[in-house]
């Protein structure tokens, strides 16, 4: 089973930046984290006014100073009252409480656009804003942010997962175009699934790569990242283009002895990585058995090896010294 890289269902390229110019917006940003400061800076560069920003941590205040110099820092209620477009870039678990408090305080107003950047939430979390007459949009950039100016150029290739009502769709698409991105329309009931796909692909990739670098370091590599980079870049490009057809390695080849040797070495050098290797090996095996590349009898032998590795896993083991 494989999925060639193609535009998502619901994909819309939208108006191009060079073809479109919005009426200048008056934007307030609550949450000057990695996302909020960068999106505010990008909108400002397109001629929109960032009227004020709210942030509490020292890191947020530094980002605001670096990316939004001269923009006043204010309390969240003051930010909300001062703008026509309110950008909420707070953590997912805080979002509902922030919206409720802003609505209860009277800081939101009729006709105001209230936009959040959470991947897992849709419009339901913004119901308190809707009840006071605000227009709501969920607009999530599918990008890992550093919170620095480096992110600004990356927005040009970014897909935004957007959920909006029929009356807000054109406006949301125009905002994404201003940011240089592309729109993927995500139904309300599929927001969590959309976000799970991104988190599984990006966040778990970081864990996987970090574990791989630790194994290479334990094998004696002076520059594990340099060893992995060309391999991982090629693997990622191939996977995006070809899906499962890009799989290579001992599982696909049915190399039982190689898998057994891997498990033995990982158990000694990096025992905390063993469950990850086993889980991903099983998932890989299931996929290549389904498409016929590994015969069931060979797959059963590999599964026994994987099962034994979990049963025999040492309770505690010191990591191997690099080079040994």
PDB file of C-alpha atoms in Angstrom:
ATOM      1  CA  UNK A   1       0.000   0.000   0.000  1.00  0.00           C
ATOM      2  CA  UNK A   2       1.535   3.334  -0.946  1.00  0.00           C
ATOM      3  CA  UNK A   3       0.414   6.896  -1.385  1.00  0.00           C
ATOM      4  CA  UNK A   4       2.209   9.038  -3.939  1.00  0.00           C
ATOM      5  CA  UNK A   5       2.758  12.629  -2.904  1.00  0.00           C
ATOM      6  CA  UNK A   6      -0.042  14.758  -4.298  1.00  0.00           C
ATOM      7  CA  UNK A   7      -2.141  17.716  -3.139  1.00  0.00           C
ATOM      8  CA  UNK A   8      -4.396  16.813  -0.230  1.00  0.00           C
ATOM      9  CA  UNK A   9      -8.123  16.302  -0.572  1.00  0.00           C
ATOM     10  CA  UNK A  10      -9.583  19.702   0.030  1.00  0.00           C
ATOM     11  CA  UNK A  11      -6.425  21.386  -1.225  1.00  0.00           C
ATOM     12  CA  UNK A  12      -6.774  24.811  -2.767  1.00  0.00           C
ATOM     13  CA  UNK A  13      -3.848  26.804  -4.030  1.00  0.00           C
ATOM     14  CA  UNK A  14      -5.804  30.013  -3.510  1.00  0.00           C
ATOM     15  CA  UNK A  15      -4.895  33.442  -4.793  1.00  0.00           C
ATOM     16  CA  UNK A  16      -1.186  33.976  -5.378  1.00  0.00           C
ATOM     17  CA  UNK A  17       0.659  36.638  -3.432  1.00  0.00           C
ATOM     18  CA  UNK A  18       1.583  38.526  -6.528  1.00  0.00           C
ATOM     19  CA  UNK A  19      -2.047  38.549  -7.710  1.00  0.00           C
ATOM     20  CA  UNK A  20      -3.733  39.639  -4.517  1.00  0.00           C
ATOM     21  CA  UNK A  21      -3.568  42.384  -1.955  1.00  0.00           C
ATOM     22  CA  UNK A  22      -5.907  42.586   1.026  1.00  0.00           C
ATOM     23  CA  UNK A  23      -7.190  45.741   2.611  1.00  0.00           C
ATOM     24  CA  UNK A  24      -4.758  46.419   5.479  1.00  0.00           C
ATOM     25  CA  UNK A  25      -5.738  44.596   8.650  1.00  0.00           C
ATOM     26  CA  UNK A  26      -5.404  45.761  12.256  1.00  0.00           C
ATOM     27  CA  UNK A  27      -4.083  42.664  13.988  1.00  0.00           C
ATOM     28  CA  UNK A  28      -3.589  41.818  17.642  1.00  0.00           C
ATOM     29  CA  UNK A  29      -1.551  38.802  18.727  1.00  0.00           C
ATOM     30  CA  UNK A  30      -2.128  36.947  21.991  1.00  0.00           C
ATOM     31  CA  UNK A  31       0.743  34.549  22.577  1.00  0.00           C
ATOM     32  CA  UNK A  32       4.051  35.845  21.245  1.00  0.00           C
ATOM     33  CA  UNK A  33       5.478  32.349  21.011  1.00  0.00           C
ATOM     34  CA  UNK A  34       7.276  30.834  18.064  1.00  0.00           C
ATOM     35  CA  UNK A  35       4.175  30.887  15.864  1.00  0.00           C
ATOM     36  CA  UNK A  36       2.523  34.152  16.876  1.00  0.00           C
ATOM     37  CA  UNK A  37       5.579  36.365  16.551  1.00  0.00           C
ATOM     38  CA  UNK A  38       6.471  34.915  13.143  1.00  0.00           C
ATOM     39  CA  UNK A  39       2.953  35.190  11.682  1.00  0.00           C
ATOM     40  CA  UNK A  40       2.648  38.713  13.042  1.00  0.00           C
ATOM     41  CA  UNK A  41       5.956  39.646  11.448  1.00  0.00           C
ATOM     42  CA  UNK A  42       4.905  38.123   8.126  1.00  0.00           C
ATOM     43  CA  UNK A  43       1.631  40.042   8.104  1.00  0.00           C
ATOM     44  CA  UNK A  44       3.415  43.238   9.068  1.00  0.00           C
ATOM     45  CA  UNK A  45       5.794  42.791   6.146  1.00  0.00           C
ATOM     46  CA  UNK A  46       2.754  42.666   3.866  1.00  0.00           C
ATOM     47  CA  UNK A  47       1.566  46.041   5.088  1.00  0.00           C
ATOM     48  CA  UNK A  48      -0.801  45.016   7.876  1.00  0.00           C
ATOM     49  CA  UNK A  49      -0.698  46.791  11.230  1.00  0.00           C
ATOM     50  CA  UNK A  50       0.163  44.769  14.325  1.00  0.00           C
ATOM     51  CA  UNK A  51      -1.481  46.991  16.902  1.00  0.00           C
ATOM     52  CA  UNK A  52      -0.365  45.153  20.045  1.00  0.00           C
ATOM     53  CA  UNK A  53       0.870  41.826  21.328  1.00  0.00           C
ATOM     54  CA  UNK A  54       0.483  39.884  24.578  1.00  0.00           C
ATOM     55  CA  UNK A  55       3.181  37.636  25.997  1.00  0.00           C
ATOM     56  CA  UNK A  56       4.271  36.671  29.474  1.00  0.00           C
ATOM     57  CA  UNK A  57       7.488  34.681  29.359  1.00  0.00           C
ATOM     58  CA  UNK A  58      10.889  36.240  28.849  1.00  0.00           C
ATOM     59  CA  UNK A  59      11.272  34.205  25.654  1.00  0.00           C
ATOM     60  CA  UNK A  60       7.984  35.566  24.278  1.00  0.00           C
ATOM     61  CA  UNK A  61       8.960  39.132  25.066  1.00  0.00           C
ATOM     62  CA  UNK A  62      12.328  38.656  23.347  1.00  0.00           C
ATOM     63  CA  UNK A  63      10.626  37.264  20.244  1.00  0.00           C
ATOM     64  CA  UNK A  64       8.219  40.191  20.180  1.00  0.00           C
ATOM     65  CA  UNK A  65      11.126  42.616  20.444  1.00  0.00           C
ATOM     66  CA  UNK A  66      13.085  40.838  17.694  1.00  0.00           C
ATOM     67  CA  UNK A  67      10.299  40.141  15.202  1.00  0.00           C
ATOM     68  CA  UNK A  68       7.801  42.896  16.042  1.00  0.00           C
ATOM     69  CA  UNK A  69       9.954  45.845  17.092  1.00  0.00           C
ATOM     70  CA  UNK A  70       7.987  48.845  18.249  1.00  0.00           C
ATOM     71  CA  UNK A  71       4.718  46.935  18.722  1.00  0.00           C
ATOM     72  CA  UNK A  72       3.239  47.656  22.171  1.00  0.00           C
ATOM     73  CA  UNK A  73       3.035  44.778  24.643  1.00  0.00           C
ATOM     74  CA  UNK A  74      -0.303  44.775  26.464  1.00  0.00           C
ATOM     75  CA  UNK A  75      -2.609  42.574  28.507  1.00  0.00           C
ATOM     76  CA  UNK A  76      -4.690  40.056  26.508  1.00  0.00           C
ATOM     77  CA  UNK A  77      -7.949  41.950  27.049  1.00  0.00           C
ATOM     78  CA  UNK A  78      -6.362  45.186  25.847  1.00  0.00           C
ATOM     79  CA  UNK A  79      -4.970  43.444  22.777  1.00  0.00           C
ATOM     80  CA  UNK A  80      -8.377  41.984  21.957  1.00  0.00           C
ATOM     81  CA  UNK A  81     -10.135  45.336  22.304  1.00  0.00           C
ATOM     82  CA  UNK A  82      -7.643  47.150  20.082  1.00  0.00           C
ATOM     83  CA  UNK A  83      -7.826  45.034  16.913  1.00  0.00           C
ATOM     84  CA  UNK A  84     -10.107  43.926  14.108  1.00  0.00           C
ATOM     85  CA  UNK A  85      -8.301  40.592  13.706  1.00  0.00           C
ATOM     86  CA  UNK A  86      -7.317  38.727  16.862  1.00  0.00           C
ATOM     87  CA  UNK A  87      -4.684  36.042  16.398  1.00  0.00           C
ATOM     88  CA  UNK A  88      -4.648  33.483  19.231  1.00  0.00           C
ATOM     89  CA  UNK A  89      -1.395  31.520  19.238  1.00  0.00           C
ATOM     90  CA  UNK A  90      -1.547  30.087  22.753  1.00  0.00           C
ATOM     91  CA  UNK A  91      -0.969  26.396  23.636  1.00  0.00           C
ATOM     92  CA  UNK A  92      -3.825  24.037  22.748  1.00  0.00           C
ATOM     93  CA  UNK A  93      -4.817  23.292  26.336  1.00  0.00           C
ATOM     94  CA  UNK A  94      -5.045  27.005  27.173  1.00  0.00           C
ATOM     95  CA  UNK A  95      -7.108  28.031  24.173  1.00  0.00           C
ATOM     96  CA  UNK A  96     -10.613  27.331  25.497  1.00  0.00           C
ATOM     97  CA  UNK A  97      -9.949  29.198  28.726  1.00  0.00           C
ATOM     98  CA  UNK A  98      -8.422  32.194  26.913  1.00  0.00           C
ATOM     99  CA  UNK A  99     -11.408  32.514  24.556  1.00  0.00           C
ATOM    100  CA  UNK A 100     -13.910  32.168  27.393  1.00  0.00           C
ATOM    101  CA  UNK A 101     -12.190  34.818  29.497  1.00  0.00           C
ATOM    102  CA  UNK A 102     -11.913  37.265  26.610  1.00  0.00           C
ATOM    103  CA  UNK A 103     -15.585  36.833  25.740  1.00  0.00           C
ATOM    104  CA  UNK A 104     -16.704  37.132  29.364  1.00  0.00           C
ATOM    105  CA  UNK A 105     -14.675  40.309  29.845  1.00  0.00           C
ATOM    106  CA  UNK A 106     -16.312  42.021  26.865  1.00  0.00           C
ATOM    107  CA  UNK A 107     -13.004  42.276  25.029  1.00  0.00           C
ATOM    108  CA  UNK A 108     -14.370  40.687  21.834  1.00  0.00           C
ATOM    109  CA  UNK A 109     -16.732  42.525  19.555  1.00  0.00           C
ATOM    110  CA  UNK A 110     -19.219  41.990  16.749  1.00  0.00           C
ATOM    111  CA  UNK A 111     -17.628  41.473  13.325  1.00  0.00           C
ATOM    112  CA  UNK A 112     -14.144  40.953  14.721  1.00  0.00           C
ATOM    113  CA  UNK A 113     -12.186  38.054  13.252  1.00  0.00           C
ATOM    114  CA  UNK A 114     -10.955  35.690  15.976  1.00  0.00           C
ATOM    115  CA  UNK A 115      -8.409  33.260  14.564  1.00  0.00           C
ATOM    116  CA  UNK A 116      -6.535  30.498  16.365  1.00  0.00           C
ATOM    117  CA  UNK A 117      -3.543  28.512  15.119  1.00  0.00           C
ATOM    118  CA  UNK A 118      -4.149  25.224  16.948  1.00  0.00           C
ATOM    119  CA  UNK A 119      -3.898  22.130  14.790  1.00  0.00           C
ATOM    120  CA  UNK A 120      -6.124  19.920  16.909  1.00  0.00           C
ATOM    121  CA  UNK A 121      -8.949  22.418  17.534  1.00  0.00           C
ATOM    122  CA  UNK A 122     -11.534  23.592  15.054  1.00  0.00           C
ATOM    123  CA  UNK A 123     -14.285  26.154  15.483  1.00  0.00           C
ATOM    124  CA  UNK A 124     -16.029  24.599  18.485  1.00  0.00           C
ATOM    125  CA  UNK A 125     -13.416  25.968  20.876  1.00  0.00           C
ATOM    126  CA  UNK A 126     -14.241  29.477  19.617  1.00  0.00           C
ATOM    127  CA  UNK A 127     -17.957  29.241  20.425  1.00  0.00           C
ATOM    128  CA  UNK A 128     -17.742  31.949  23.153  1.00  0.00           C
ATOM    129  CA  UNK A 129     -16.446  34.349  20.486  1.00  0.00           C
ATOM    130  CA  UNK A 130     -19.193  33.330  18.066  1.00  0.00           C
ATOM    131  CA  UNK A 131     -21.847  34.015  20.695  1.00  0.00           C
ATOM    132  CA  UNK A 132     -20.766  37.658  20.975  1.00  0.00           C
ATOM    133  CA  UNK A 133     -20.879  38.110  17.190  1.00  0.00           C
ATOM    134  CA  UNK A 134     -17.240  37.545  16.246  1.00  0.00           C
ATOM    135  CA  UNK A 135     -16.285  35.713  13.046  1.00  0.00           C
ATOM    136  CA  UNK A 136     -14.115  32.680  13.747  1.00  0.00           C
ATOM    137  CA  UNK A 137     -11.444  30.776  11.820  1.00  0.00           C
ATOM    138  CA  UNK A 138      -9.083  27.909  12.682  1.00  0.00           C
ATOM    139  CA  UNK A 139      -5.857  28.429  10.755  1.00  0.00           C
ATOM    140  CA  UNK A 140      -2.961  26.078  11.490  1.00  0.00           C
ATOM    141  CA  UNK A 141       0.419  26.334   9.728  1.00  0.00           C
ATOM    142  CA  UNK A 142       1.799  22.843   9.069  1.00  0.00           C
ATOM    143  CA  UNK A 143       5.349  23.876   9.854  1.00  0.00           C
ATOM    144  CA  UNK A 144       7.884  23.463  12.636  1.00  0.00           C
ATOM    145  CA  UNK A 145       8.752  26.945  13.893  1.00  0.00           C
ATOM    146  CA  UNK A 146      12.010  28.183  15.375  1.00  0.00           C
ATOM    147  CA  UNK A 147      10.504  31.508  16.397  1.00  0.00           C
ATOM    148  CA  UNK A 148      13.122  33.410  14.408  1.00  0.00           C
ATOM    149  CA  UNK A 149      13.299  35.282  11.118  1.00  0.00           C
ATOM    150  CA  UNK A 150      14.357  32.015   9.430  1.00  0.00           C
ATOM    151  CA  UNK A 151      10.722  30.925   9.532  1.00  0.00           C
ATOM    152  CA  UNK A 152       9.554  33.801   7.350  1.00  0.00           C
ATOM    153  CA  UNK A 153      10.934  32.338   4.127  1.00  0.00           C
ATOM    154  CA  UNK A 154       9.586  28.879   5.034  1.00  0.00           C
ATOM    155  CA  UNK A 155       6.028  30.184   5.072  1.00  0.00           C
ATOM    156  CA  UNK A 156       6.196  30.394   1.275  1.00  0.00           C
ATOM    157  CA  UNK A 157       6.007  26.587   1.109  1.00  0.00           C
ATOM    158  CA  UNK A 158       3.696  26.077   4.075  1.00  0.00           C
ATOM    159  CA  UNK A 159       0.269  24.448   3.922  1.00  0.00           C
ATOM    160  CA  UNK A 160      -2.297  25.839   6.360  1.00  0.00           C
ATOM    161  CA  UNK A 161      -4.978  23.529   7.702  1.00  0.00           C
ATOM    162  CA  UNK A 162      -8.031  25.794   7.722  1.00  0.00           C
ATOM    163  CA  UNK A 163     -11.524  25.321   9.131  1.00  0.00           C
ATOM    164  CA  UNK A 164     -14.005  28.125   8.520  1.00  0.00           C
ATOM    165  CA  UNK A 165     -17.672  28.729   7.930  1.00  0.00           C
ATOM    166  CA  UNK A 166     -18.922  29.523   4.425  1.00  0.00           C
ATOM    167  CA  UNK A 167     -18.955  33.261   5.135  1.00  0.00           C
ATOM    168  CA  UNK A 168     -15.318  33.261   6.331  1.00  0.00           C
ATOM    169  CA  UNK A 169     -13.713  30.966   3.752  1.00  0.00           C
ATOM    170  CA  UNK A 170     -12.768  33.644   1.215  1.00  0.00           C
ATOM    171  CA  UNK A 171     -11.286  35.833   3.936  1.00  0.00           C
ATOM    172  CA  UNK A 172      -9.308  32.919   5.416  1.00  0.00           C
ATOM    173  CA  UNK A 173      -7.960  31.967   2.000  1.00  0.00           C
ATOM    174  CA  UNK A 174      -6.881  35.555   1.384  1.00  0.00           C
ATOM    175  CA  UNK A 175      -5.020  35.674   4.719  1.00  0.00           C
ATOM    176  CA  UNK A 176      -3.166  32.471   3.889  1.00  0.00           C
ATOM    177  CA  UNK A 177      -2.233  33.966   0.525  1.00  0.00           C
ATOM    178  CA  UNK A 178      -0.896  37.042   2.345  1.00  0.00           C
ATOM    179  CA  UNK A 179       1.312  34.712   4.395  1.00  0.00           C
ATOM    180  CA  UNK A 180       2.567  33.070   1.196  1.00  0.00           C
ATOM    181  CA  UNK A 181       1.036  29.683   1.999  1.00  0.00           C
ATOM    182  CA  UNK A 182      -1.511  27.282   0.566  1.00  0.00           C
ATOM    183  CA  UNK A 183      -4.861  26.211   2.004  1.00  0.00           C
ATOM    184  CA  UNK A 184      -5.965  22.723   2.974  1.00  0.00           C
ATOM    185  CA  UNK A 185      -9.607  22.773   4.079  1.00  0.00           C
ATOM    186  CA  UNK A 186     -10.088  20.537   7.125  1.00  0.00           C
ATOM    187  CA  UNK A 187     -13.600  19.575   8.279  1.00  0.00           C
ATOM    188  CA  UNK A 188     -14.335  20.301  11.933  1.00  0.00           C
ATOM    189  CA  UNK A 189     -14.682  16.634  12.891  1.00  0.00           C
ATOM    190  CA  UNK A 190     -11.326  15.718  11.296  1.00  0.00           C
ATOM    191  CA  UNK A 191      -9.131  18.335  12.985  1.00  0.00           C
ATOM    192  CA  UNK A 192      -7.669  15.879  15.510  1.00  0.00           C
ATOM    193  CA  UNK A 193      -6.912  13.325  12.798  1.00  0.00           C
ATOM    194  CA  UNK A 194      -5.258  16.010  10.660  1.00  0.00           C
ATOM    195  CA  UNK A 195      -3.131  17.098  13.621  1.00  0.00           C
ATOM    196  CA  UNK A 196      -2.265  13.508  14.558  1.00  0.00           C
ATOM    197  CA  UNK A 197      -0.863  12.962  11.070  1.00  0.00           C
ATOM    198  CA  UNK A 198       1.377  15.998  11.406  1.00  0.00           C
ATOM    199  CA  UNK A 199       2.506  15.176  14.942  1.00  0.00           C
ATOM    200  CA  UNK A 200       3.212  11.550  14.084  1.00  0.00           C
ATOM    201  CA  UNK A 201       5.222  12.550  11.034  1.00  0.00           C
ATOM    202  CA  UNK A 202       7.162  15.510  12.437  1.00  0.00           C
ATOM    203  CA  UNK A 203       7.414  15.109  16.213  1.00  0.00           C
ATOM    204  CA  UNK A 204       8.035  11.387  16.166  1.00  0.00           C
ATOM    205  CA  UNK A 205      10.526  11.855  13.346  1.00  0.00           C
ATOM    206  CA  UNK A 206      12.630  13.987  15.689  1.00  0.00           C
ATOM    207  CA  UNK A 207      12.563  11.227  18.318  1.00  0.00           C
ATOM    208  CA  UNK A 208      13.467   8.612  15.716  1.00  0.00           C
ATOM    209  CA  UNK A 209      16.355  10.636  14.301  1.00  0.00           C
ATOM    210  CA  UNK A 210      17.695  11.443  17.771  1.00  0.00           C
ATOM    211  CA  UNK A 211      17.683   7.754  18.666  1.00  0.00           C
ATOM    212  CA  UNK A 212      19.411   6.878  15.395  1.00  0.00           C
ATOM    213  CA  UNK A 213      22.131   9.449  16.117  1.00  0.00           C
ATOM    214  CA  UNK A 214      22.642   7.957  19.582  1.00  0.00           C
ATOM    215  CA  UNK A 215      23.125   4.497  18.060  1.00  0.00           C
ATOM    216  CA  UNK A 216      25.620   5.825  15.539  1.00  0.00           C
ATOM    217  CA  UNK A 217      27.462   7.704  18.277  1.00  0.00           C
ATOM    218  CA  UNK A 218      27.692   4.487  20.264  1.00  0.00           C
ATOM    219  CA  UNK A 219      29.102   2.762  17.172  1.00  0.00           C
ATOM    220  CA  UNK A 220      31.937   5.291  17.023  1.00  0.00           C
ATOM    221  CA  UNK A 221      30.668   7.955  14.622  1.00  0.00           C
ATOM    222  CA  UNK A 222      32.181  11.382  15.338  1.00  0.00           C
ATOM    223  CA  UNK A 223      29.434  13.144  13.386  1.00  0.00           C
ATOM    224  CA  UNK A 224      26.240  11.070  13.526  1.00  0.00           C
ATOM    225  CA  UNK A 225      24.206  13.859  11.924  1.00  0.00           C
ATOM    226  CA  UNK A 226      26.600  14.040   8.979  1.00  0.00           C
ATOM    227  CA  UNK A 227      26.377  10.281   8.475  1.00  0.00           C
ATOM    228  CA  UNK A 228      22.576  10.300   8.558  1.00  0.00           C
ATOM    229  CA  UNK A 229      21.810  13.468   6.610  1.00  0.00           C
ATOM    230  CA  UNK A 230      22.162  12.210   3.012  1.00  0.00           C
ATOM    231  CA  UNK A 231      20.439   8.944   3.879  1.00  0.00           C
ATOM    232  CA  UNK A 232      17.505  10.600   5.634  1.00  0.00           C
ATOM    233  CA  UNK A 233      17.048  13.308   3.002  1.00  0.00           C
ATOM    234  CA  UNK A 234      16.876  10.655   0.290  1.00  0.00           C
ATOM    235  CA  UNK A 235      14.558   8.439   2.367  1.00  0.00           C
ATOM    236  CA  UNK A 236      12.195  11.327   3.096  1.00  0.00           C
ATOM    237  CA  UNK A 237      12.066  12.455  -0.530  1.00  0.00           C
ATOM    238  CA  UNK A 238      11.468   8.886  -1.684  1.00  0.00           C
ATOM    239  CA  UNK A 239       8.768   8.267   0.925  1.00  0.00           C
ATOM    240  CA  UNK A 240       6.903  11.456  -0.008  1.00  0.00           C
ATOM    241  CA  UNK A 241       7.047  10.515  -3.672  1.00  0.00           C
ATOM    242  CA  UNK A 242       6.463   6.763  -3.469  1.00  0.00           C
ATOM    243  CA  UNK A 243       5.034   5.882  -0.039  1.00  0.00           C
ATOM    244  CA  UNK A 244       5.633   2.250   0.998  1.00  0.00           C
ATOM    245  CA  UNK A 245       7.379   1.518  -2.293  1.00  0.00           C
ATOM    246  CA  UNK A 246      10.350   3.488  -0.929  1.00  0.00           C
ATOM    247  CA  UNK A 247      10.937   1.029   1.928  1.00  0.00           C
ATOM    248  CA  UNK A 248      14.347  -0.655   1.956  1.00  0.00           C
ATOM    249  CA  UNK A 249      16.394  -2.521   4.551  1.00  0.00           C
ATOM    250  CA  UNK A 250      16.404  -5.821   6.414  1.00  0.00           C
ATOM    251  CA  UNK A 251      12.661  -6.009   7.117  1.00  0.00           C
ATOM    252  CA  UNK A 252      11.782  -5.632   3.436  1.00  0.00           C
ATOM    253  CA  UNK A 253      14.469  -8.165   2.502  1.00  0.00           C
ATOM    254  CA  UNK A 254      13.300 -10.612   5.184  1.00  0.00           C
ATOM    255  CA  UNK A 255      16.770 -10.714   6.774  1.00  0.00           C
ATOM    256  CA  UNK A 256      15.945 -12.421  10.071  1.00  0.00           C
ATOM    257  CA  UNK A 257      19.552 -12.713  11.241  1.00  0.00           C
ATOM    258  CA  UNK A 258      20.239  -9.037  10.607  1.00  0.00           C
ATOM    259  CA  UNK A 259      17.189  -7.986  12.590  1.00  0.00           C
ATOM    260  CA  UNK A 260      18.232 -10.287  15.445  1.00  0.00           C
ATOM    261  CA  UNK A 261      21.717  -8.748  15.472  1.00  0.00           C
ATOM    262  CA  UNK A 262      20.253  -5.226  15.530  1.00  0.00           C
ATOM    263  CA  UNK A 263      18.087  -6.069  18.519  1.00  0.00           C
ATOM    264  CA  UNK A 264      20.976  -7.580  20.451  1.00  0.00           C
ATOM    265  CA  UNK A 265      23.193  -4.552  19.912  1.00  0.00           C
ATOM    266  CA  UNK A 266      20.465  -2.010  20.680  1.00  0.00           C
ATOM    267  CA  UNK A 267      19.599  -3.846  23.911  1.00  0.00           C
ATOM    268  CA  UNK A 268      23.160  -3.256  25.122  1.00  0.00           C
ATOM    269  CA  UNK A 269      24.009   0.139  23.642  1.00  0.00           C
ATOM    270  CA  UNK A 270      20.659   1.971  23.931  1.00  0.00           C
ATOM    271  CA  UNK A 271      18.013  -0.148  25.686  1.00  0.00           C
ATOM    272  CA  UNK A 272      15.519   2.725  25.791  1.00  0.00           C
ATOM    273  CA  UNK A 273      15.490   2.693  21.983  1.00  0.00           C
ATOM    274  CA  UNK A 274      14.606  -1.015  21.793  1.00  0.00           C
ATOM    275  CA  UNK A 275      10.796  -0.570  22.115  1.00  0.00           C
ATOM    276  CA  UNK A 276      10.826   2.047  19.346  1.00  0.00           C
ATOM    277  CA  UNK A 277      12.801  -0.204  17.005  1.00  0.00           C
ATOM    278  CA  UNK A 278      10.530  -3.164  17.725  1.00  0.00           C
ATOM    279  CA  UNK A 279       7.306  -1.158  17.273  1.00  0.00           C
ATOM    280  CA  UNK A 280       8.424   0.367  13.983  1.00  0.00           C
ATOM    281  CA  UNK A 281       9.828  -2.944  12.733  1.00  0.00           C
ATOM    282  CA  UNK A 282       6.442  -4.563  13.368  1.00  0.00           C
ATOM    283  CA  UNK A 283       4.608  -1.749  11.602  1.00  0.00           C
ATOM    284  CA  UNK A 284       6.993  -1.968   8.643  1.00  0.00           C
ATOM    285  CA  UNK A 285       6.626  -5.742   8.500  1.00  0.00           C
ATOM    286  CA  UNK A 286       2.837  -5.499   8.428  1.00  0.00           C
ATOM    287  CA  UNK A 287       2.970  -3.134   5.480  1.00  0.00           C
ATOM    288  CA  UNK A 288       5.382  -5.204   3.364  1.00  0.00           C
ATOM    289  CA  UNK A 289       3.507  -8.428   4.086  1.00  0.00           C
ATOM    290  CA  UNK A 290       0.290  -6.764   2.928  1.00  0.00           C
ATOM    291  CA  UNK A 291       1.829  -5.737  -0.384  1.00  0.00           C
ATOM    292  CA  UNK A 292       3.471  -9.146  -0.896  1.00  0.00           C
ATOM    293  CA  UNK A 293       7.154  -8.245  -0.639  1.00  0.00           C
ATOM    294  CA  UNK A 294       7.733 -10.519   2.368  1.00  0.00           C
ATOM    295  CA  UNK A 295       6.231 -14.004   2.455  1.00  0.00           C
ATOM    296  CA  UNK A 296       4.140 -14.911   5.503  1.00  0.00           C
ATOM    297  CA  UNK A 297       6.553 -17.668   6.619  1.00  0.00           C
ATOM    298  CA  UNK A 298       9.479 -15.223   6.618  1.00  0.00           C
ATOM    299  CA  UNK A 299       7.365 -12.585   8.350  1.00  0.00           C
ATOM    300  CA  UNK A 300       6.452 -15.065  11.100  1.00  0.00           C
ATOM    301  CA  UNK A 301      10.139 -15.698  11.772  1.00  0.00           C
ATOM    302  CA  UNK A 302      10.835 -11.970  12.073  1.00  0.00           C
ATOM    303  CA  UNK A 303       7.857 -11.522  14.397  1.00  0.00           C
ATOM    304  CA  UNK A 304       9.205 -14.239  16.704  1.00  0.00           C
ATOM    305  CA  UNK A 305      12.530 -12.443  16.874  1.00  0.00           C
ATOM    306  CA  UNK A 306      10.787  -9.159  17.692  1.00  0.00           C
ATOM    307  CA  UNK A 307       8.620 -10.815  20.340  1.00  0.00           C
ATOM    308  CA  UNK A 308      11.660 -12.431  21.955  1.00  0.00           C
ATOM    309  CA  UNK A 309      13.463  -9.088  22.078  1.00  0.00           C
ATOM    310  CA  UNK A 310      10.663  -7.556  24.132  1.00  0.00           C
ATOM    311  CA  UNK A 311      10.469 -10.543  26.484  1.00  0.00           C
ATOM    312  CA  UNK A 312      14.239 -10.653  26.935  1.00  0.00           C
ATOM    313  CA  UNK A 313      14.746  -6.915  27.299  1.00  0.00           C
ATOM    314  CA  UNK A 314      17.137  -6.156  30.178  1.00  0.00           C
ATOM    315  CA  UNK A 315      15.483  -4.400  33.123  1.00  0.00           C
ATOM    316  CA  UNK A 316      18.299  -1.849  33.215  1.00  0.00           C
ATOM    317  CA  UNK A 317      21.487  -1.514  31.272  1.00  0.00           C
ATOM    318  CA  UNK A 318      24.183   1.144  31.086  1.00  0.00           C
ATOM    319  CA  UNK A 319      24.622   2.701  27.636  1.00  0.00           C
ATOM    320  CA  UNK A 320      27.644   1.448  25.780  1.00  0.00           C
ATOM    321  CA  UNK A 321      30.633   3.762  25.643  1.00  0.00           C
ATOM    322  CA  UNK A 322      31.003   5.256  22.132  1.00  0.00           C
ATOM    323  CA  UNK A 323      33.417   3.269  20.010  1.00  0.00           C
ATOM    324  CA  UNK A 324      32.962   0.029  21.932  1.00  0.00           C
TER     325      UNK A 324
END
